[in-house]
CSV table of C-alpha atoms in Angstrom, one decimal:
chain,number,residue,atom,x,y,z
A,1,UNK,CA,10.3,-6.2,-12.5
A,2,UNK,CA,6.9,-8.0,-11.7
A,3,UNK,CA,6.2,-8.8,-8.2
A,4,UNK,CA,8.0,-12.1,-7.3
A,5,UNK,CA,8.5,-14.1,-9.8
A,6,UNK,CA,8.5,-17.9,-8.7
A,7,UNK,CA,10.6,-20.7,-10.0
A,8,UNK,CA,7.6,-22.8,-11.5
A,9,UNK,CA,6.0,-20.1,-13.5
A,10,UNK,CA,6.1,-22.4,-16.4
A,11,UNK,CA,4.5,-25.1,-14.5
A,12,UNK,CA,2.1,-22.0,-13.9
A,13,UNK,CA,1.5,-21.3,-16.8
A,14,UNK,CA,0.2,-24.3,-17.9
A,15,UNK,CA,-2.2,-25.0,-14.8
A,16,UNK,CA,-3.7,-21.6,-16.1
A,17,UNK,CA,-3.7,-22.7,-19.7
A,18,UNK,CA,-4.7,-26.1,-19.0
A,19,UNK,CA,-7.3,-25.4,-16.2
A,20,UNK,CA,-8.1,-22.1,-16.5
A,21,UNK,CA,-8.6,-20.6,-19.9
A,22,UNK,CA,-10.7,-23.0,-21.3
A,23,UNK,CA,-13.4,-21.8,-18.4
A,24,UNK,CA,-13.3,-18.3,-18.3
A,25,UNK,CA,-16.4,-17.8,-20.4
A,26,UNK,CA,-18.5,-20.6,-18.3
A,27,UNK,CA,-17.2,-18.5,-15.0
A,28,UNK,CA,-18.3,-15.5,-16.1
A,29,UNK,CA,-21.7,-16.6,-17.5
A,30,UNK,CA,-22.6,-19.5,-15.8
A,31,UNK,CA,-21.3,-18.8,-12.1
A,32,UNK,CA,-18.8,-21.7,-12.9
A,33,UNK,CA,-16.5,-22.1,-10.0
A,34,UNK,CA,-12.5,-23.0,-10.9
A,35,UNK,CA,-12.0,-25.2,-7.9
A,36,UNK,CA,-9.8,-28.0,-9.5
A,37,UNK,CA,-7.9,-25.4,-11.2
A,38,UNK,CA,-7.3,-24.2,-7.3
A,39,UNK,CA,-6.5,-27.1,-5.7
A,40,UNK,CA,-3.7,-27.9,-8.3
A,41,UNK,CA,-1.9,-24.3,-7.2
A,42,UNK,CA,-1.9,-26.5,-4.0
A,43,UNK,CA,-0.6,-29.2,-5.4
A,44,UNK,CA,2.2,-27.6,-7.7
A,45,UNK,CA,3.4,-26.4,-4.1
A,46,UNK,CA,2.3,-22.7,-5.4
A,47,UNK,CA,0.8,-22.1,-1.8
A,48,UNK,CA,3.9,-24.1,0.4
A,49,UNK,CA,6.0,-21.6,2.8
A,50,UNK,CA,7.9,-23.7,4.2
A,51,UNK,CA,11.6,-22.7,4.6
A,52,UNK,CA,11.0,-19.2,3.1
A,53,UNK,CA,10.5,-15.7,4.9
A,54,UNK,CA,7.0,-14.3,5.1
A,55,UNK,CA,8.3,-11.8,2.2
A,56,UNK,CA,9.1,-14.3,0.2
A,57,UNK,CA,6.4,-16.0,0.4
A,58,UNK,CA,4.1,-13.2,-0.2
A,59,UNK,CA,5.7,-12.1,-2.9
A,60,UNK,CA,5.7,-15.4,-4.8
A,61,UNK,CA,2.2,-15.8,-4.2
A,62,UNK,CA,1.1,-12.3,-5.1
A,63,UNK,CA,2.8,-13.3,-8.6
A,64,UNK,CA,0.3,-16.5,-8.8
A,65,UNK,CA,-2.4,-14.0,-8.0
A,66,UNK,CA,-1.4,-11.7,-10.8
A,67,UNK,CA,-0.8,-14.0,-13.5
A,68,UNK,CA,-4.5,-16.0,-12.7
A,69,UNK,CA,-6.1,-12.4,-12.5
A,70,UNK,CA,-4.7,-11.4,-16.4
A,71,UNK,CA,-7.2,-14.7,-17.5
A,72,UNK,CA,-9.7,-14.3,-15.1
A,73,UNK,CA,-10.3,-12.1,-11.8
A,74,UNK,CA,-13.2,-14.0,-10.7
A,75,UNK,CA,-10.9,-16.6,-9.8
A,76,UNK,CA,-7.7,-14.5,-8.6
A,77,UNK,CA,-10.5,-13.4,-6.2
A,78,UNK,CA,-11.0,-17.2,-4.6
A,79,UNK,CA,-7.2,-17.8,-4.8
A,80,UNK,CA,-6.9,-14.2,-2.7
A,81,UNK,CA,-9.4,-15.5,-0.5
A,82,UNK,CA,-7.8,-18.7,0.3
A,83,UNK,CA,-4.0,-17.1,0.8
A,84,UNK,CA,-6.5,-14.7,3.2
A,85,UNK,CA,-7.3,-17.3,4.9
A,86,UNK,CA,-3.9,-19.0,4.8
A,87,UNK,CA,-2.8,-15.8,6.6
A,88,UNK,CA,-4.9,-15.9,9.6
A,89,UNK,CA,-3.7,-19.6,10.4
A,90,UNK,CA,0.2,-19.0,9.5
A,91,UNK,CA,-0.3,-16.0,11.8
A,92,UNK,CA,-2.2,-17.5,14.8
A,93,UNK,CA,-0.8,-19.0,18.0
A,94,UNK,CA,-3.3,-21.9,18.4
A,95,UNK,CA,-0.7,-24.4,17.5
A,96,UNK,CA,-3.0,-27.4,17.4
A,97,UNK,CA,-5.3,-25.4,14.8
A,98,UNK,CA,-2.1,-24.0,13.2
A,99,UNK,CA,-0.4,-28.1,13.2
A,100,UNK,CA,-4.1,-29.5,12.2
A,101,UNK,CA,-5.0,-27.3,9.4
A,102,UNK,CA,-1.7,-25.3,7.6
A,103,UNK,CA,-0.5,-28.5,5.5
A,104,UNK,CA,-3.5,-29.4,4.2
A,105,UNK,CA,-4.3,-25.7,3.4
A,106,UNK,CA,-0.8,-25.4,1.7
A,107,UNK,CA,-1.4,-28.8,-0.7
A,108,UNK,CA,-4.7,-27.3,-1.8
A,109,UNK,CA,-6.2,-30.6,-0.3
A,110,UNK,CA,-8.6,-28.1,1.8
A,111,UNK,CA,-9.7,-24.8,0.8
A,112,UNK,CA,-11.3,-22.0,2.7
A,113,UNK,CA,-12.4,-18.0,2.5
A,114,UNK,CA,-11.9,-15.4,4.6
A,115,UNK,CA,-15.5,-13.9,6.0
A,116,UNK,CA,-13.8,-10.4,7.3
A,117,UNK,CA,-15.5,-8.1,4.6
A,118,UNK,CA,-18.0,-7.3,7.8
A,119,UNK,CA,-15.1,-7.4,10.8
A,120,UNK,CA,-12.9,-4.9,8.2
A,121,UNK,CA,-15.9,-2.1,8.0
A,122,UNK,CA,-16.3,-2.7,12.0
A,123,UNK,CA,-12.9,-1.5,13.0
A,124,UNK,CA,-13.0,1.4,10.5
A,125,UNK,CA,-16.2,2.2,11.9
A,126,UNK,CA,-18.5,2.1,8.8
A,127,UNK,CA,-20.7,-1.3,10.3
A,128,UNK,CA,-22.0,-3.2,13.2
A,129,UNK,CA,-20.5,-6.6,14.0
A,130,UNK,CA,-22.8,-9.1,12.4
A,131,UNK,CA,-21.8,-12.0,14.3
A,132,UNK,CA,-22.3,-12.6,18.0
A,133,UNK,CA,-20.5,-15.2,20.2
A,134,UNK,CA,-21.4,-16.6,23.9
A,135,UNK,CA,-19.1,-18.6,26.0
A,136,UNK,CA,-19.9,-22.2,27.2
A,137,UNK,CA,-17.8,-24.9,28.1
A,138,UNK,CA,-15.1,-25.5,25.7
A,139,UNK,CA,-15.6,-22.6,23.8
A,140,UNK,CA,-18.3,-20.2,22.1
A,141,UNK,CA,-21.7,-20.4,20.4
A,142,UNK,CA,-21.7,-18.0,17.6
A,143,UNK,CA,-25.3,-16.5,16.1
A,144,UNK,CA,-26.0,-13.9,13.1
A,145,UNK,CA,-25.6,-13.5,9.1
A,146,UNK,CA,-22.6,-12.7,7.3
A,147,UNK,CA,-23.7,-11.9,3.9
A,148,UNK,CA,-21.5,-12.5,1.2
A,149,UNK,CA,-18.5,-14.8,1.7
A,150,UNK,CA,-16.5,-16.4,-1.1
A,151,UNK,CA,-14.8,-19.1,-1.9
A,152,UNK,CA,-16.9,-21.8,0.4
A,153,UNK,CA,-17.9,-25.5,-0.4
A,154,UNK,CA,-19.3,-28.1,1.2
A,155,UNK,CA,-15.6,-29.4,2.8
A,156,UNK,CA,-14.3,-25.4,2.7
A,157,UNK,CA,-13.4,-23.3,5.5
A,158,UNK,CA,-13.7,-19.7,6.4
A,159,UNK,CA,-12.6,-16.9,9.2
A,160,UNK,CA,-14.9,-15.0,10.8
A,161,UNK,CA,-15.0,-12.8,13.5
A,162,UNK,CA,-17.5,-12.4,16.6
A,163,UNK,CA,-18.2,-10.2,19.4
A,164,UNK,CA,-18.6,-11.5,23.3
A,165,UNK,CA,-19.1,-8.2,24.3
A,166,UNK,CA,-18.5,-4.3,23.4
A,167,UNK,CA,-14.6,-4.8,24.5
A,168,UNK,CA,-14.2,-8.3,23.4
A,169,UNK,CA,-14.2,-9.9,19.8
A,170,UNK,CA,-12.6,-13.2,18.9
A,171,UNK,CA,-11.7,-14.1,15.7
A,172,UNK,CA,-12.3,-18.4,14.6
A,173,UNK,CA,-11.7,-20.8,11.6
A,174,UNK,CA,-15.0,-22.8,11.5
A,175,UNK,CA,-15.6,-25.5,8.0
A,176,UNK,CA,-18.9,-24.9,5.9
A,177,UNK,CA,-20.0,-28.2,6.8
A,178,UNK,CA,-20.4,-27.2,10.9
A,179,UNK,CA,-24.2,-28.2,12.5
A,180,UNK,CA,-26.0,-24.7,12.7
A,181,UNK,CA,-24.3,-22.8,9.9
A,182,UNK,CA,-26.4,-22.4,6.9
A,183,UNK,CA,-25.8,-21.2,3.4
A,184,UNK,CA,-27.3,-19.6,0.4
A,185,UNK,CA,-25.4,-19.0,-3.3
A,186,UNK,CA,-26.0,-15.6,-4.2
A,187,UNK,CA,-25.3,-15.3,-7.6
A,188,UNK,CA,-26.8,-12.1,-8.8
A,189,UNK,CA,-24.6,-9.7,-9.1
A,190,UNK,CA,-23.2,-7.9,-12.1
A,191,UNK,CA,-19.9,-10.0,-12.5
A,192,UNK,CA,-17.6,-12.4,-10.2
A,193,UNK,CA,-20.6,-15.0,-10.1
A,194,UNK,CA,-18.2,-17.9,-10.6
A,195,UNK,CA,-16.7,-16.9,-7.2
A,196,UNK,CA,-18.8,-19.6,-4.8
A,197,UNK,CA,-20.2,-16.6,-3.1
A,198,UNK,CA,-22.9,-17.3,0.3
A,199,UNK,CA,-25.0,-15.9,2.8
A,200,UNK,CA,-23.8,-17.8,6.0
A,201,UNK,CA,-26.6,-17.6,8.7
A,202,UNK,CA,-25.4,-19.0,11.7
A,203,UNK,CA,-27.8,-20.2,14.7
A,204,UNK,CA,-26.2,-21.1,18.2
A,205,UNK,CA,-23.1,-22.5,16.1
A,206,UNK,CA,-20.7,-24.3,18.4
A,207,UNK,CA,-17.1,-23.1,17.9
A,208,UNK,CA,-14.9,-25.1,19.9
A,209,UNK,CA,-11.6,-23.8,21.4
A,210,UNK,CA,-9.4,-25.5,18.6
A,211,UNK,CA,-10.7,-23.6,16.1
A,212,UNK,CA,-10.1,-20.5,17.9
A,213,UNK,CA,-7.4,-18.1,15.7
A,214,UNK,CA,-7.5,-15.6,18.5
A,215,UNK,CA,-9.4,-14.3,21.7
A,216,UNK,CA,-8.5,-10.8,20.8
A,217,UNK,CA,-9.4,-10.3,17.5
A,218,UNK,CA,-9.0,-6.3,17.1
A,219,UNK,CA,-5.5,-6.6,18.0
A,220,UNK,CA,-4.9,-10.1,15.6
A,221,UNK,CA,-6.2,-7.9,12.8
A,222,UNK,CA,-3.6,-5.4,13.0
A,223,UNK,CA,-1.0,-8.6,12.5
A,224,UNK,CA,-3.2,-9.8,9.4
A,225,UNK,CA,-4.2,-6.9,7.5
A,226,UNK,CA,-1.0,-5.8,6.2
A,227,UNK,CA,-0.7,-9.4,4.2
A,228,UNK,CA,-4.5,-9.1,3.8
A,229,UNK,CA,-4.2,-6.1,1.4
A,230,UNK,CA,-1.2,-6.9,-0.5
A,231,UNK,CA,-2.8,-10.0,-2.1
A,232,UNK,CA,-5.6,-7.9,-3.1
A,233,UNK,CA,-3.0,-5.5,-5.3
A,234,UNK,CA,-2.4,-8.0,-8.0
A,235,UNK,CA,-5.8,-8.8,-8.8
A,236,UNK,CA,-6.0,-5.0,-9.9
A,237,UNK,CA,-2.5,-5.2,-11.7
A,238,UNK,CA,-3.5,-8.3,-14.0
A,239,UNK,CA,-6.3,-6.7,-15.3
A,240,UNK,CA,-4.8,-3.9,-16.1
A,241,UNK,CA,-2.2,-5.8,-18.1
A,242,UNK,CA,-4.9,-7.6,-19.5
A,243,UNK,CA,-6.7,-4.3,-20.8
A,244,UNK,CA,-3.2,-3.0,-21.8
A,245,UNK,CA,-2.7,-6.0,-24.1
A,246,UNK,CA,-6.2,-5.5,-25.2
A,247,UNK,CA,-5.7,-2.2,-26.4
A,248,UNK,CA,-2.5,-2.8,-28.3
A,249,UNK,CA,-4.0,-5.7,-29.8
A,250,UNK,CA,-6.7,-3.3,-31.8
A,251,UNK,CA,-4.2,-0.5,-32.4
A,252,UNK,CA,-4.2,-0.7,-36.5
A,253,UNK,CA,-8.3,-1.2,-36.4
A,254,UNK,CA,-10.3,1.0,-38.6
A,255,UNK,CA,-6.9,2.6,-40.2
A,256,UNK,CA,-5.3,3.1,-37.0
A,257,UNK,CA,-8.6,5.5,-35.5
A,258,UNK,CA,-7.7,4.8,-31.8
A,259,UNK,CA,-4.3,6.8,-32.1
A,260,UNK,CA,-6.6,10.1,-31.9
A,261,UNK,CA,-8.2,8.8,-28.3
A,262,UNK,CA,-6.5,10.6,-25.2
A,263,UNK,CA,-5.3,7.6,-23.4
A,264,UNK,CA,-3.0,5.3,-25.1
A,265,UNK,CA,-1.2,2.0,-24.2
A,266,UNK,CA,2.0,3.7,-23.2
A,267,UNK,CA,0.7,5.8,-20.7
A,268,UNK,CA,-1.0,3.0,-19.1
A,269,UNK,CA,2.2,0.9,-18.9
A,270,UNK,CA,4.3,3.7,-17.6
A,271,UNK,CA,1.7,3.8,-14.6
A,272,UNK,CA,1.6,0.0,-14.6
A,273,UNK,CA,5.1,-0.6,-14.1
A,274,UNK,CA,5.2,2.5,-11.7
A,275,UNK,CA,2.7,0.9,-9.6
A,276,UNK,CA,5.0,-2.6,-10.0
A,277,UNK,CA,7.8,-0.6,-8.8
A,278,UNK,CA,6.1,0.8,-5.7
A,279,UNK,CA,4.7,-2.6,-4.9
A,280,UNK,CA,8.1,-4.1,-4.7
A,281,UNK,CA,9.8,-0.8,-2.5
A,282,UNK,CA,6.9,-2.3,0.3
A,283,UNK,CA,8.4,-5.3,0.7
A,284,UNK,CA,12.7,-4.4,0.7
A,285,UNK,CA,12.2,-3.7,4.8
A,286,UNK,CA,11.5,-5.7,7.8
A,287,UNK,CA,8.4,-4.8,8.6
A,288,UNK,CA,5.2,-4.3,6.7
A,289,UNK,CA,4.1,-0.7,6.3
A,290,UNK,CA,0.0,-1.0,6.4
A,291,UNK,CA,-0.6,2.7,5.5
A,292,UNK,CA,1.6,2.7,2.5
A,293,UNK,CA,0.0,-1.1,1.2
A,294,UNK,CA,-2.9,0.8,2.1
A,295,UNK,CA,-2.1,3.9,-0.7
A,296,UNK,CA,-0.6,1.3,-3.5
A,297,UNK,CA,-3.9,-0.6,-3.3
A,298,UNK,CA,-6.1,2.3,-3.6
A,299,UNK,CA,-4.0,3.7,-6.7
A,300,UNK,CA,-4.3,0.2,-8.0
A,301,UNK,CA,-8.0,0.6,-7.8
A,302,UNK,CA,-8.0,3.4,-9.7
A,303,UNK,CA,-5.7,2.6,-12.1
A,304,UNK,CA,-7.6,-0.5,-13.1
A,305,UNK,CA,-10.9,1.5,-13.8
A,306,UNK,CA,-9.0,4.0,-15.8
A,307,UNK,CA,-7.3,0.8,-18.2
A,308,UNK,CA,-10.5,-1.3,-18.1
A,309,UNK,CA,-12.4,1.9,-19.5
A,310,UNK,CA,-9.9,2.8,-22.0
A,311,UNK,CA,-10.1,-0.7,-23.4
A,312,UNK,CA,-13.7,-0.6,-23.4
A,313,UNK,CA,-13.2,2.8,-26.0
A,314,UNK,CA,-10.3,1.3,-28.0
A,315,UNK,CA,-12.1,-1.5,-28.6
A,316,UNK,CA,-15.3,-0.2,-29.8
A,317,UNK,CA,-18.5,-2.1,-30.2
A,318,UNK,CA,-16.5,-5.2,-29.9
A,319,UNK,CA,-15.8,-4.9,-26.2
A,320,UNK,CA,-19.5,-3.9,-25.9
A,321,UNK,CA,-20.7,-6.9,-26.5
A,322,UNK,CA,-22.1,-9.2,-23.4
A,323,UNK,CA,-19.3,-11.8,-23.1
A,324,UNK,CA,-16.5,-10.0,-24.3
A,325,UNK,CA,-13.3,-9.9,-22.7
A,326,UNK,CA,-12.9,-6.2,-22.2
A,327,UNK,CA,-16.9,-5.8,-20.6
A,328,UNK,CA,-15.7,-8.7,-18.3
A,329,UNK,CA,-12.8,-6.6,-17.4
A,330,UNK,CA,-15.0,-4.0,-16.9
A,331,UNK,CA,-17.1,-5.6,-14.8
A,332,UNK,CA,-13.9,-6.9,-12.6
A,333,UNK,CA,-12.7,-3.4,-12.4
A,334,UNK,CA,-15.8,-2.3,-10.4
A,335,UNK,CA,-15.9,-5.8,-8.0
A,336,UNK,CA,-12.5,-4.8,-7.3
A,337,UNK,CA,-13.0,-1.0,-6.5
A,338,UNK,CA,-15.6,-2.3,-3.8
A,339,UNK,CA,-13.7,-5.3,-2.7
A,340,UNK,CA,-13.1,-4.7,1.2
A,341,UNK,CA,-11.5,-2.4,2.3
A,342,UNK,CA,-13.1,-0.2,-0.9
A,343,UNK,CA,-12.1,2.5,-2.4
A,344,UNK,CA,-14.1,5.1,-0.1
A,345,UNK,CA,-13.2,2.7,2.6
A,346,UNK,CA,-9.6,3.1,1.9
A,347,UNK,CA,-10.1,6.6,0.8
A,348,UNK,CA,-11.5,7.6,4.6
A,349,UNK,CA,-8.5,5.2,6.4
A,350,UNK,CA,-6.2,7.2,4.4
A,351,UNK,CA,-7.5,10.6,3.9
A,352,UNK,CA,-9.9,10.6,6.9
């Protein structure tokens, strides 16, 4: 059983053959960023949780997740980042933020990114806080460099997190377009350039009280993180079903050669579907088990490198060429096994 299957998967299924597919290639190449294909999630209703439990909902959208990451990760990545940020304002209890910004959020009319990578390595210890806020009246000015977020635009939106003091962090919802805040595309990394990815420098950037998500942020990240992490699991699972496919797909190439390699299809699938099984076991009780999302998404991580690498050998010098489907895999494999929290990241909260 795959993670939640929702009611209009066919109507999924054509947004991603429609609005998708026909793009991968200019994503991956040309840093081509799939926004209309994201705003019509939002308008299919693929992001609405209204009248449905929090698992529901998360388990429907995990599903969109999955199925956009078996295309193409770079953009599974933005839609994770904007049901990130749908998180911290379905969780917050700034109602006026929470009444102003959730519907339009939901209809895909405004999207946004989430800006935590930093605040995540902060609370397990492994960075400084990048951004620093001062109070004045009616609310904070916020200074300092966060250097990667994704998913941003002109009319986008983003979380971020900022410390008042050493005991005191607060945690706001501010739009690309604020005065102070400025940003730089950074587009030169080895895959996942199609992801609107920017350095955000902010100088004395006003943050008004109504776009506070929380005055304590430490303690709002605890309520976040659980729903955090699980939409980052099914960005690792579609690739591997991807590279699965891939490899079954070449199976009778040069007289059926790949038989003798050590790691076939089946394996992978029984570890797939293992990993589909634990996913679903997270979500049967009434509270969300960080820890244990925690161990699934690090086993993901690794089970994505080992199927993107044995798709890479199965299919020869074809996957090894620049643009080919299994090197773009690849190459989403390793963005995802350093995705925050990463694998030593999640190796040290878990092992530590």
């Amino acid at each position: 059983m795959e993670i939640g299957i929702i009611s209009q998967s066919s109507t999924l299924e054509k947004l991603i053959k429609d609005e998708l597919k026909p793009y991968v290639k200019q994503i991956d190449t040309e840093a081509y960023y799939a926004e209309i294909f994201l705003r019509k999630l939002g308008e299919a209703g693929m992001f609405s949780s209204a009248n449905k439990s929090q698992r529901d909902y998360l388990l429907e959208e995990m599903y969109v997740v999955q199925e956009t990451a078996k295309v193409c990760m770079t953009t599974a990545f933005c839609l994770w980042c904007h049901l990130a940020a749908l998180t911290y304002v379905r969780q917050t209890k700034n109602e006026k933020l929470k009444n102003k910004m959730l519907p339009s959020l939901e209809k895909g009319e405004i999207l946004a990114g989430t800006g935590l990578s930093n605040p995540m390595k902060y609370y397990a210890g492994l960075e400084k806080l990048y951004l620093q806020a001062k109070p004045v009246q009616g609310g904070y000015l916020i200074s300092g460099v966060l250097p990667s977020v994704s998913n941003l635009g002109s009319d986008h939106w983003f979380g971020c997190i900022a410390g008042v003091n050493e005991d005191k962090q607060i945690m706001c919802f501010v739009p690309c377009n604020t005065e102070g805040l400025k940003m730089k595309e950074k587009v030169d990394y080895l895959g996942i350039n199609g992801s609107a990815t920017y350095a955000c420098s902010f100088h004395d950037v006003f943050v008004p009280d109504e776009w506070i998500l929380s005055e304590n942020a430490e303690e709002y990240v605890e309520e976040i993180r659980p729903a955090f992490l699980s939409y980052q699991i099914p960005l690792g699972l579609g690739v591997t079903q991807a590279s699965i496919s891939s490899i079954e797909k070449v199976c009778q190439k040069q007289n059926g050669c790949n038989q003798f390699l050590t790691k076939q299809p089946e394996v992978l699938r029984t570890a797939e579907q293992q990993a589909q099984e634990k996913l679903q076991s997270l979500y049967k009780g009434e509270s969300l088990n960080f820890r244990e999302i925690a161990r699934v998404r690090l086993e993901t991580a690794y089970l994505t490198l080992e199927a993107v690498q044995a798709s890479m050998l199965h299919n020869g010098s074809a996957g090894y060429v620049k643009d080919s489907a299994p090197s773009r895999r690849l190459r989403e494999a390793y963005f995802f096994a350093n995705l925050t929290p990463t694998v030593k990241h999640l190796e040290k909260v878990l092992n530590g």
